[in-house]
Short mmCIF file of C-alpha atoms and ligand atoms in Angstrom, two decimals:
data_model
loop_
_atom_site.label_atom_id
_atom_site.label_comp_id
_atom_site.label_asym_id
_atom_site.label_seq_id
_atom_site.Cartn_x
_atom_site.Cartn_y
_atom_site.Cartn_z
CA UNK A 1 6.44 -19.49 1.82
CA UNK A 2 3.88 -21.18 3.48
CA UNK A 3 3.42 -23.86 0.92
CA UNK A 4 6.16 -25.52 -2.06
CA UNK A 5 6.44 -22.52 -4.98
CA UNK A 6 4.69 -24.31 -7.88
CA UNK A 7 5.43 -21.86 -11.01
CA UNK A 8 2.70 -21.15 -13.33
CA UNK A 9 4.67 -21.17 -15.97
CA UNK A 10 5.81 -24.14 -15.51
CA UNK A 11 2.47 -25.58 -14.99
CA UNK A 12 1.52 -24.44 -18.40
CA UNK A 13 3.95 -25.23 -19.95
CA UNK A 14 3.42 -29.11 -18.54
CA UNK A 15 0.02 -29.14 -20.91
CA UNK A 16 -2.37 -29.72 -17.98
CA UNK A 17 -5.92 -29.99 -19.33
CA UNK A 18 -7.39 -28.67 -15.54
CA UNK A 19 -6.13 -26.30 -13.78
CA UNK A 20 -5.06 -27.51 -9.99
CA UNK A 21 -7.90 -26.94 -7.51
CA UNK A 22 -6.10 -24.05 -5.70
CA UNK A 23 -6.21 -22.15 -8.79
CA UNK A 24 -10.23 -22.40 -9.17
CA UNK A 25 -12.07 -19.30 -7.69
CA UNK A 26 -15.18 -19.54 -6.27
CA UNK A 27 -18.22 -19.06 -9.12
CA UNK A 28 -19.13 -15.44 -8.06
CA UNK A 29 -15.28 -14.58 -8.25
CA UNK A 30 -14.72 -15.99 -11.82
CA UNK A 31 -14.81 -13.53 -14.91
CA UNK A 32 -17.42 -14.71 -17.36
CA UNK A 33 -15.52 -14.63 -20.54
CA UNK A 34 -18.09 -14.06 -23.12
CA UNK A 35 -15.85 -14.04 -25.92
CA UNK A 36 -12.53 -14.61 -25.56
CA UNK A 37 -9.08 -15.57 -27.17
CA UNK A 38 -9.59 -13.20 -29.93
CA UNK A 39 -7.55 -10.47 -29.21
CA UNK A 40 -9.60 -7.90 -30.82
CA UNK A 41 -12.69 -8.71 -28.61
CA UNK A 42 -11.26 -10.97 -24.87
CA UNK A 43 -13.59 -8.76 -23.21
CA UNK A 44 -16.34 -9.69 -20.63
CA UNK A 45 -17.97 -5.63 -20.89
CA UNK A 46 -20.73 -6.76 -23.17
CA UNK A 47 -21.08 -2.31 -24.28
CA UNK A 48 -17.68 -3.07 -26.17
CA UNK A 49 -17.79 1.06 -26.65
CA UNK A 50 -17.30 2.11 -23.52
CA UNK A 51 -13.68 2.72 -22.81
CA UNK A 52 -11.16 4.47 -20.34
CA UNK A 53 -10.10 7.92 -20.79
CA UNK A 54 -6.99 8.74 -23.14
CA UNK A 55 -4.66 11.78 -22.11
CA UNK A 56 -2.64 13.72 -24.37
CA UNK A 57 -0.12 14.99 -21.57
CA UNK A 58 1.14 16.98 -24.10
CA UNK A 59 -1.52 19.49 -23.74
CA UNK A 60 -1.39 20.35 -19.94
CA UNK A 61 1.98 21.92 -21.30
CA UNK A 62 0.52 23.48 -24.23
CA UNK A 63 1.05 27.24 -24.88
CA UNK A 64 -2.39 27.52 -25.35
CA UNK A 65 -4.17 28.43 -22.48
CA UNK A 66 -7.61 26.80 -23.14
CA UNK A 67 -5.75 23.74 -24.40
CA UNK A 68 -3.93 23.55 -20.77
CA UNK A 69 -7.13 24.34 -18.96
CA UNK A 70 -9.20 21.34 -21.11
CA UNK A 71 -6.12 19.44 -20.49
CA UNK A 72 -6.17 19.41 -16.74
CA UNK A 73 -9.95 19.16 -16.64
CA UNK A 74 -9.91 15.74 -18.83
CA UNK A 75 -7.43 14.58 -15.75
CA UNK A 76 -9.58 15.85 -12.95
CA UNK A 77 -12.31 14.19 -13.84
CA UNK A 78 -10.67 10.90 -14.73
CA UNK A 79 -9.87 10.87 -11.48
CA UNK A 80 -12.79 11.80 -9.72
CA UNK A 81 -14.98 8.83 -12.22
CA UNK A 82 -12.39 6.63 -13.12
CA UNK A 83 -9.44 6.18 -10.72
CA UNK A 84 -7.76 5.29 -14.23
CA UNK A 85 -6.74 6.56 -17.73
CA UNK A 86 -4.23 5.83 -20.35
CA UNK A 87 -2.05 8.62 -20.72
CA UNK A 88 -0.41 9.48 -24.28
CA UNK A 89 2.79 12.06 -25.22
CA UNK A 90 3.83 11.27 -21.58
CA UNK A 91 7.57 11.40 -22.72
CA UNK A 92 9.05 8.37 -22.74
CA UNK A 93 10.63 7.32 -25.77
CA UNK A 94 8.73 4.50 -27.70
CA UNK A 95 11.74 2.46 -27.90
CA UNK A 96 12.48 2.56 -24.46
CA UNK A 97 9.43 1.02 -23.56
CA UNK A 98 9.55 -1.79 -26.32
CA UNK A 99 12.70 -3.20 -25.22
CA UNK A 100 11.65 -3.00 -21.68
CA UNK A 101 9.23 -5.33 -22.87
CA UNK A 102 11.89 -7.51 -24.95
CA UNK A 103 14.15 -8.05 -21.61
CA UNK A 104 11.40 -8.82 -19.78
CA UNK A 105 10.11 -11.15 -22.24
CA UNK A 106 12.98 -12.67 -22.51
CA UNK A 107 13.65 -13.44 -19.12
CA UNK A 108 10.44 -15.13 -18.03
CA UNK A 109 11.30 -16.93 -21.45
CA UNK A 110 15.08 -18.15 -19.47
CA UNK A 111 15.35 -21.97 -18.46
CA UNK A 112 13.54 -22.44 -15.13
CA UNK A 113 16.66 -23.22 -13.39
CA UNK A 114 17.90 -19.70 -14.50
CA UNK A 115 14.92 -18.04 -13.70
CA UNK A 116 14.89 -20.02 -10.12
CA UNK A 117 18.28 -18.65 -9.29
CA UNK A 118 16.18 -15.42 -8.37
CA UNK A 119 13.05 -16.78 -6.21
CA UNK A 120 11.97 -14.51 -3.99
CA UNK A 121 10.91 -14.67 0.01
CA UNK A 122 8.41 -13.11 1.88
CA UNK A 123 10.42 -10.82 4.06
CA UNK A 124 11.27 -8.49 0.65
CA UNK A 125 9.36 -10.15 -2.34
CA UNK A 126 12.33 -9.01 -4.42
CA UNK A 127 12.61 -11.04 -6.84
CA UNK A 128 10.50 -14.24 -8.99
CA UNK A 129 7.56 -14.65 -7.33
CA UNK A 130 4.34 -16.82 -8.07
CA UNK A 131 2.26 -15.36 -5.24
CA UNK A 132 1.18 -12.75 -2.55
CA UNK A 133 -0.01 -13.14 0.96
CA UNK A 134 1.44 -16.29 3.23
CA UNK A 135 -1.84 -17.50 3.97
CA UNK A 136 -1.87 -21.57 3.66
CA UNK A 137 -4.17 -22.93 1.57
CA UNK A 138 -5.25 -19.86 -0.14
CA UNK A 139 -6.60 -19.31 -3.49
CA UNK A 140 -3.66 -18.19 -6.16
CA UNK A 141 -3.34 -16.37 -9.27
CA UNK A 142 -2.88 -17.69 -12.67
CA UNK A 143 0.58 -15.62 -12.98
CA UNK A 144 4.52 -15.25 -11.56
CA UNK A 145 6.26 -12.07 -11.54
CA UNK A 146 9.02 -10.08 -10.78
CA UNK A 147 9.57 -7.76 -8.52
CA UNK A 148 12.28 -5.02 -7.89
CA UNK A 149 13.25 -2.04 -5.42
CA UNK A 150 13.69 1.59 -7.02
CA UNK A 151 13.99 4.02 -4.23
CA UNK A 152 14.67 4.78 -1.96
CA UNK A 153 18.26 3.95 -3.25
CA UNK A 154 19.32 2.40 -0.05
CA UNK A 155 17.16 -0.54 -1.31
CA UNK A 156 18.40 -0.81 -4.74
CA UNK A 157 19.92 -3.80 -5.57
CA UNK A 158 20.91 -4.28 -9.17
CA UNK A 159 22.80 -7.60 -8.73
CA UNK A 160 19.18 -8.86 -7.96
CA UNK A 161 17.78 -7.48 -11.36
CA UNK A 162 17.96 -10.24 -14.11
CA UNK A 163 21.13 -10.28 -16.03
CA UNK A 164 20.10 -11.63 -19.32
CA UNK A 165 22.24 -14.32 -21.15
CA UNK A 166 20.23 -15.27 -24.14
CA UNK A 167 20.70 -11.84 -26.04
CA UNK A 168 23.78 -13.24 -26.70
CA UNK A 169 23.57 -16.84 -27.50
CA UNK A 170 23.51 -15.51 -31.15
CA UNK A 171 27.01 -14.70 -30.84
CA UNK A 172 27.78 -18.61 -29.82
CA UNK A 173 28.20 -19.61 -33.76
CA UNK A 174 31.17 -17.41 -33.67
CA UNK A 175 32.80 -19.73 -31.23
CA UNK A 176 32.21 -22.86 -32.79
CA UNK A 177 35.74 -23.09 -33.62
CA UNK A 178 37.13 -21.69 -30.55
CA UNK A 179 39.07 -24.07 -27.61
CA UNK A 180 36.25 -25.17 -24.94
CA UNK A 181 38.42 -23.10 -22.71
CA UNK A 182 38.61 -19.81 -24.63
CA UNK A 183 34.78 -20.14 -24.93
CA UNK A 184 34.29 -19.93 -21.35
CA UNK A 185 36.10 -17.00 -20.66
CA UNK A 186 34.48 -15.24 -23.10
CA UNK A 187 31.23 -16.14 -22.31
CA UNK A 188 31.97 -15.20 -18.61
CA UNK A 189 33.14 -11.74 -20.13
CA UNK A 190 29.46 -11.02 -22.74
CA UNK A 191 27.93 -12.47 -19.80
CA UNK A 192 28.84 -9.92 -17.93
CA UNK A 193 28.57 -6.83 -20.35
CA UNK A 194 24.59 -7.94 -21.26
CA UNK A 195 23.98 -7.60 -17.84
CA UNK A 196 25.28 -4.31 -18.10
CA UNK A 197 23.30 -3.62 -20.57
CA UNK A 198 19.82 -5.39 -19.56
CA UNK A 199 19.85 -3.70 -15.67
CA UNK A 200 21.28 -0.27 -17.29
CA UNK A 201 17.93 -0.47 -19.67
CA UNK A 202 15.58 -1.61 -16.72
CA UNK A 203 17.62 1.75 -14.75
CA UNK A 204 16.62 3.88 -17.60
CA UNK A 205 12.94 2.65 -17.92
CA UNK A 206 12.69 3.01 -14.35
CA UNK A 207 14.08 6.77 -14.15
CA UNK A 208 11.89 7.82 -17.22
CA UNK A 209 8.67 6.25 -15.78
CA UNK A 210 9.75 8.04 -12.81
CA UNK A 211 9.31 11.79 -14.46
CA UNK A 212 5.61 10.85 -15.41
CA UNK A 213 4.86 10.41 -12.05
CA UNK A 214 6.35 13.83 -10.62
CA UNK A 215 4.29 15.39 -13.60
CA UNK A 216 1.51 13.29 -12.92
CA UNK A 217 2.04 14.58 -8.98
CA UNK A 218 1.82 17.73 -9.44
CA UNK A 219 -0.91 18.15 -12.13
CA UNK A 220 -3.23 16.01 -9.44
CA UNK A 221 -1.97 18.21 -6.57
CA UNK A 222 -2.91 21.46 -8.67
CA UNK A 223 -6.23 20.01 -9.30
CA UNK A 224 -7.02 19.30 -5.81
CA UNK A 225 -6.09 22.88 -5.05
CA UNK A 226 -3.11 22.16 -3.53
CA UNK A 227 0.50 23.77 -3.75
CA UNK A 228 2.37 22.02 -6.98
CA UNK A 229 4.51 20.26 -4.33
CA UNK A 230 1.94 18.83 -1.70
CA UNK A 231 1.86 14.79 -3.04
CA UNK A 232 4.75 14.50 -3.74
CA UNK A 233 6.16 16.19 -0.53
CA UNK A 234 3.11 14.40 1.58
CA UNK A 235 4.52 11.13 -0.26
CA UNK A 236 8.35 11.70 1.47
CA UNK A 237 9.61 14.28 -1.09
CA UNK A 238 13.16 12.87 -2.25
CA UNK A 239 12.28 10.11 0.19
CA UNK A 240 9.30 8.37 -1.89
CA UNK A 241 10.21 4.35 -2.89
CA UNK A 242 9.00 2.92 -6.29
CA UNK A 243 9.22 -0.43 -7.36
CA UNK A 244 9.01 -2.38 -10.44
CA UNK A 245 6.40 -5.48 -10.49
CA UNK A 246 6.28 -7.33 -13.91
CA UNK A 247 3.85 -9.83 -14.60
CA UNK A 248 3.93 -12.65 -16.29
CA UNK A 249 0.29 -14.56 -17.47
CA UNK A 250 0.89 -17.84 -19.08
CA UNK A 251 -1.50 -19.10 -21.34
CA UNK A 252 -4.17 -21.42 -19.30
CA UNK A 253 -6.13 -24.05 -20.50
CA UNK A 254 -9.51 -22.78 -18.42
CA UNK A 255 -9.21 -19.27 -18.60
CA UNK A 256 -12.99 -19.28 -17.50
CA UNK A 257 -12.01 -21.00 -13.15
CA UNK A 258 -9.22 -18.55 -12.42
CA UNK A 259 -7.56 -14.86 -13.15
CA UNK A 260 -4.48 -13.78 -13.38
CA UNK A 261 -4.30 -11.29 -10.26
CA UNK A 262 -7.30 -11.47 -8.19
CA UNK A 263 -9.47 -8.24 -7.57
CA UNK A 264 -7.45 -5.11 -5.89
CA UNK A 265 -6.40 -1.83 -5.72
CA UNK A 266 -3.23 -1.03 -5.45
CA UNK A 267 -1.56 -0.07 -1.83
CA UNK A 268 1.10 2.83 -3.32
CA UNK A 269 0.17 6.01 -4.26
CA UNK A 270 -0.27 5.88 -8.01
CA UNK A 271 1.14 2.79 -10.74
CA UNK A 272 1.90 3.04 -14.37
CA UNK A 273 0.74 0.21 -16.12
CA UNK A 274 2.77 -0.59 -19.28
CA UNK A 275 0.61 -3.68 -20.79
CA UNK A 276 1.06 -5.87 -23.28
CA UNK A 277 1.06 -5.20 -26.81
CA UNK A 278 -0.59 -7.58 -28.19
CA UNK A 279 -2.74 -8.84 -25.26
CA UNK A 280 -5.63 -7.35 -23.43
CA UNK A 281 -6.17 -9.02 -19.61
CA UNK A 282 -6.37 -5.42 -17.25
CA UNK A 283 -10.08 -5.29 -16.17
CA UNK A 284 -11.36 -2.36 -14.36
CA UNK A 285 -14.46 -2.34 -11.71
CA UNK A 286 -16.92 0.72 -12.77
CA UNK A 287 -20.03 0.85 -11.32
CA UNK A 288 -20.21 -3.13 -10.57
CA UNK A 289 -19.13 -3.74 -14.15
CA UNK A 290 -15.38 -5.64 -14.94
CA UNK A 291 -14.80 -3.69 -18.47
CA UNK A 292 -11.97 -4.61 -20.09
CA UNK A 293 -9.31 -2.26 -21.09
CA UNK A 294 -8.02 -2.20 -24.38
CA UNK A 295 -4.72 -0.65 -24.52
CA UNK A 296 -3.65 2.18 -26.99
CA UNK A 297 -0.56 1.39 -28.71
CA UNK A 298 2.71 3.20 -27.16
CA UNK A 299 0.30 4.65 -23.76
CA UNK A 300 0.79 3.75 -20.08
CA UNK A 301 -1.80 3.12 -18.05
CA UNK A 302 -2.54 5.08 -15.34
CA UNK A 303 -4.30 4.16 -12.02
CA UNK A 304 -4.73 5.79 -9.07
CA UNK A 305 -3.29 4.18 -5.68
CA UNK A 306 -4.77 3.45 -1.94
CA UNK A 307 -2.59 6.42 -0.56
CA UNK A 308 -4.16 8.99 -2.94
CA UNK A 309 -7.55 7.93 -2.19
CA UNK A 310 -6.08 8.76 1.49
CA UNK A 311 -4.50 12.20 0.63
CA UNK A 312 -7.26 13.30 -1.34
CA UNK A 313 -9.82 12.36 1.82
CA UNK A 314 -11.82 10.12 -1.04
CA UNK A 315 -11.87 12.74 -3.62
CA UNK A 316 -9.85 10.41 -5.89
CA UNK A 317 -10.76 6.42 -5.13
CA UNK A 318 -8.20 3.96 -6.00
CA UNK A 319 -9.15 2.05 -8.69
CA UNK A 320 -10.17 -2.05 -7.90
CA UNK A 321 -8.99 -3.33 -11.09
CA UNK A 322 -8.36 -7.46 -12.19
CA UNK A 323 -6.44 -9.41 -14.69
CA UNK A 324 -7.99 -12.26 -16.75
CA UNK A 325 -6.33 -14.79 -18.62
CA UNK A 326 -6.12 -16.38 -21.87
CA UNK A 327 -5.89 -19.99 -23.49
CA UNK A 328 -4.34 -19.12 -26.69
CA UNK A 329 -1.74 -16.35 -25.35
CA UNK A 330 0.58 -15.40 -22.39
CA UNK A 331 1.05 -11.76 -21.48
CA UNK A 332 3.34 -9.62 -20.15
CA UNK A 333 2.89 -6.40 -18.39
CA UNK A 334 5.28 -3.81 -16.33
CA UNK A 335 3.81 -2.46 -13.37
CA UNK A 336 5.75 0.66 -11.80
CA UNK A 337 4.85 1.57 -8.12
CA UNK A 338 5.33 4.89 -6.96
CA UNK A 339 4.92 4.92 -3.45
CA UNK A 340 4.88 6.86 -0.14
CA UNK A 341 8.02 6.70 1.79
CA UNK A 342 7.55 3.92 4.30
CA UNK A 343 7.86 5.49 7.87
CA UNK A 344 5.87 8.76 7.64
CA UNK A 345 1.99 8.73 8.21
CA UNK A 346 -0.08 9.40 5.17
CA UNK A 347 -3.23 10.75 6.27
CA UNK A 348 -5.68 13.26 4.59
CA UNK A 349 -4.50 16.94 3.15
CA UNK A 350 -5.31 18.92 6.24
CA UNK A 351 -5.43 21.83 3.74
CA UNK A 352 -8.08 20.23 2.11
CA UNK A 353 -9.76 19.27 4.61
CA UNK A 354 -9.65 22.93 5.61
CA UNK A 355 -10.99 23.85 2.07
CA UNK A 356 -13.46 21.80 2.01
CA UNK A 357 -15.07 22.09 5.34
CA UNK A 358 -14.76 18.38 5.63
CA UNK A 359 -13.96 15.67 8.41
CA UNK A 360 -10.85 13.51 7.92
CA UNK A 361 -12.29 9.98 5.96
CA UNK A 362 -9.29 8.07 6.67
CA UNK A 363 -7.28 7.95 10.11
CA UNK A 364 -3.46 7.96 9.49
CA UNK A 365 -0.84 4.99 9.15
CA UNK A 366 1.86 4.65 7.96
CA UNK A 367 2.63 2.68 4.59
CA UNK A 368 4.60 0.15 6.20
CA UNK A 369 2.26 -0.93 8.31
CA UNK A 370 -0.20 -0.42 5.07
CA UNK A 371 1.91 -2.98 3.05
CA UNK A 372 2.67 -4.90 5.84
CA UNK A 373 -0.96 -5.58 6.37
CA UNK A 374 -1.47 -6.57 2.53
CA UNK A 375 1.01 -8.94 2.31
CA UNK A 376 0.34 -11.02 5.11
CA UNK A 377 -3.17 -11.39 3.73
CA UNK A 378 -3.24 -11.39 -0.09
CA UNK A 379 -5.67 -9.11 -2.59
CA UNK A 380 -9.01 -8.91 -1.54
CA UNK A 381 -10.62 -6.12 -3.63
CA UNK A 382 -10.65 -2.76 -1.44
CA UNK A 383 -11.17 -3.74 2.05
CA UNK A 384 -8.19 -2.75 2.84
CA UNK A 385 -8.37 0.85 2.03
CA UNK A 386 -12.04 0.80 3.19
CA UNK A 387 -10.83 -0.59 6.83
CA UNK A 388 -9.06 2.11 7.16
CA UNK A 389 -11.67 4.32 7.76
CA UNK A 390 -12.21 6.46 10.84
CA UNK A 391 -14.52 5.67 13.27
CA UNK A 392 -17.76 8.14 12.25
C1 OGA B 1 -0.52 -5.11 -10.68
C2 OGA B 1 -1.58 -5.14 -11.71
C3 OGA B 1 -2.23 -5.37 -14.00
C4 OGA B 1 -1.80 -6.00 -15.28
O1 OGA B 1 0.60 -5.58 -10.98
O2 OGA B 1 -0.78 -4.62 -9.56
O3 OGA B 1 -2.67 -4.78 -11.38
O4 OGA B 1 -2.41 -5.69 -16.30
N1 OGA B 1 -1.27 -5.49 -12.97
O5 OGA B 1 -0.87 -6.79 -15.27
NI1 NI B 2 -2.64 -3.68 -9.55
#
């Protein structure tokens, strides 16, 4: 890193007053929270009615044909205005997704020196992280994360994930009366079995978050009159990668300088946002307005990637979406990439292009290069899908 790793956490949790000066965005760039810290209402959209469209997945597998029909409609044209929509009956099991939360609560909630153990590096950002982009002296984020390879399975890495020791300290009483010596071993040997546990539930999250996005594939291939199979296959086929980002917003004592992740849209293909439960932060760009989202309990949140808007020649946009903070509450919130593999060029669906009667938008690259790009230079909104753009 270009600079010492100065965790936000830990800066919060030091009871600063003001934030440090590289935290401060410039006036233009700072959300203007009108009212905020009340969960009901931390929202800068002033029309406190307007809201994101909400999915019942269940009925693009209805029996009923109209049902189906409506059904794929309502996600065609989420895509074409919004680039983003919460999605509901999507399949994965509610308490799947709440414990996902609880281990990933509970590690950002892990000493510092345990959490340190896992600091990441630019060269794979896997790991805890407090920043994007190696550019010195550049305005960061009010947040840390962690991040974490998928697939391709080459890259997976499981000893990396976080192997969680305080689900067991309850056990500790038990011990009280055990030799110093006896304690240790034992501790080695739960140690060892939560970890089990914890990666083998981030595994499971992982692969069930992973069949919304082959529905979600092919329902948005359908729609853009394309075989079932042409994303995902366009994306690398058994090749795609996915990744795991989860965030981590500590409470900050001028939520009104700084945001949590700076404006962007994401690189990948498409991401499925599981936010926090009790805190709203996501904030969407539509039509020069950052409305907040406010999360329906037991949805993900769906938003539409770089390498769709690509695909789709600009049928579909990617969605520049931000994250604001909050002085009364942290937040935590699981972001799972699905992504084109990394060495094949993405470029627009020639059979749509065909369709269409239209000129190719984007020229191709692959989404190495793509990510490559990103994270030598940090977020900055969508200029780097919109530099992509072929010469007219
Ligand atoms: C991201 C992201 C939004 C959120 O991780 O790319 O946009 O609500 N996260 O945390
Ligand atoms: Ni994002």
């Amino acid at each position: 890193w270009p600079e010492a790793v100065v965790r936000v956490q830990s800066l919060s949790d030091s009871g600063v007053k003001r934030i440090p000066e590289c935290y401060v965005k410039p006036i233009d760039d700072r959300p203007s929270l009108l009212i905020d810290d009340d969960d009901s209402s931390n929202q800068s959209n002033s029309n406190s009615n307007i809201n994101i469209p909400v999915i019942d997945l269940g009925g693009v597998y209805s029996e009923d044909n109209r049902v189906r029909k409506r059904s794929m409609e309502m996600v065609s044209e989420a895509c074409r205005e919004w680039g983003l929509f919460q999605v509901v009956n999507h399949g994965v099991r509610e308490e799947l997704m709440e414990a996902a939360r609880r281990v990933w609560r509970e590690f950002f909630s892990l000493p510092m020196e345990m959490k340190q153990e896992y600091a990441n590096t630019p060269e794979t950002y896997e790991g805890y992280g407090s920043r994007v982009g190696v550019e010195k002296g550049a305005k960061l984020d009010w947040s840390d994360y962690f991040f974490l390879h998928f697939l391709p399975l080459s890259l997976r890495n499981p000893s990396k994930w976080p192997a969680n020791p305080h689900s067991c300290r309850s056990l500790y009483i038990y011990f009280l009366y055990l030799p110093a010596q006896l304690i240790n071993v034992i501790e080695i040997y739960i140690k060892a079995l939560v970890a089990i546990d914890d990666r083998e539930l981030v595994r499971e999250y992982n692969e069930e978050v992973l069949k919304v996005c082959g529905k979600l594939m092919k329902i948005l291939s359908v729609n853009l009159g394309l075989e079932e199979d042409y994303l995902e296959n366009a994306f690398g086929g058994d090749q795609i990668g996915t990744s795991l980002r989860v965030n981590f917003y500590p409470k900050c004592p001028q939520p009104d300088l700084t945001l949590g992740i700076s404006p962007h849209s994401d690189p990948g293909g498409l991401t499925v946002l599981l936010p926090d439960d009790h805190v709203s932060g996501l904030q969407v760009r539509k039509d020069d307005v950052w409305l907040t989202v406010k999360p329906i309990p037991n949805a993900f949140i769906i938003n539409l990637a770089d390498q769709l808007q690509v695909v789709s020649n600009a049928q579909y946009k990617s969605v520049e979406h931000r994250v604001i903070v909050s002085s009364n509450h942290d937040r935590v919130s699981l972001a799972f990439f699905y992504n084109p593999r990394g060495d094949i060029l993405i470029e627009p669906a020639k059979q749509l292009l065909l369709t269409n009667n239209e000129a190719p938008l984007y020229q191709p690259m692959t989404f190495n290069d793509y990510r490559t790009f990103i994270r030598l230079n940090g977020l900055h909104g969508k200029s780097q899908v919109d530099s992509l753009k072929s010469p007219p």
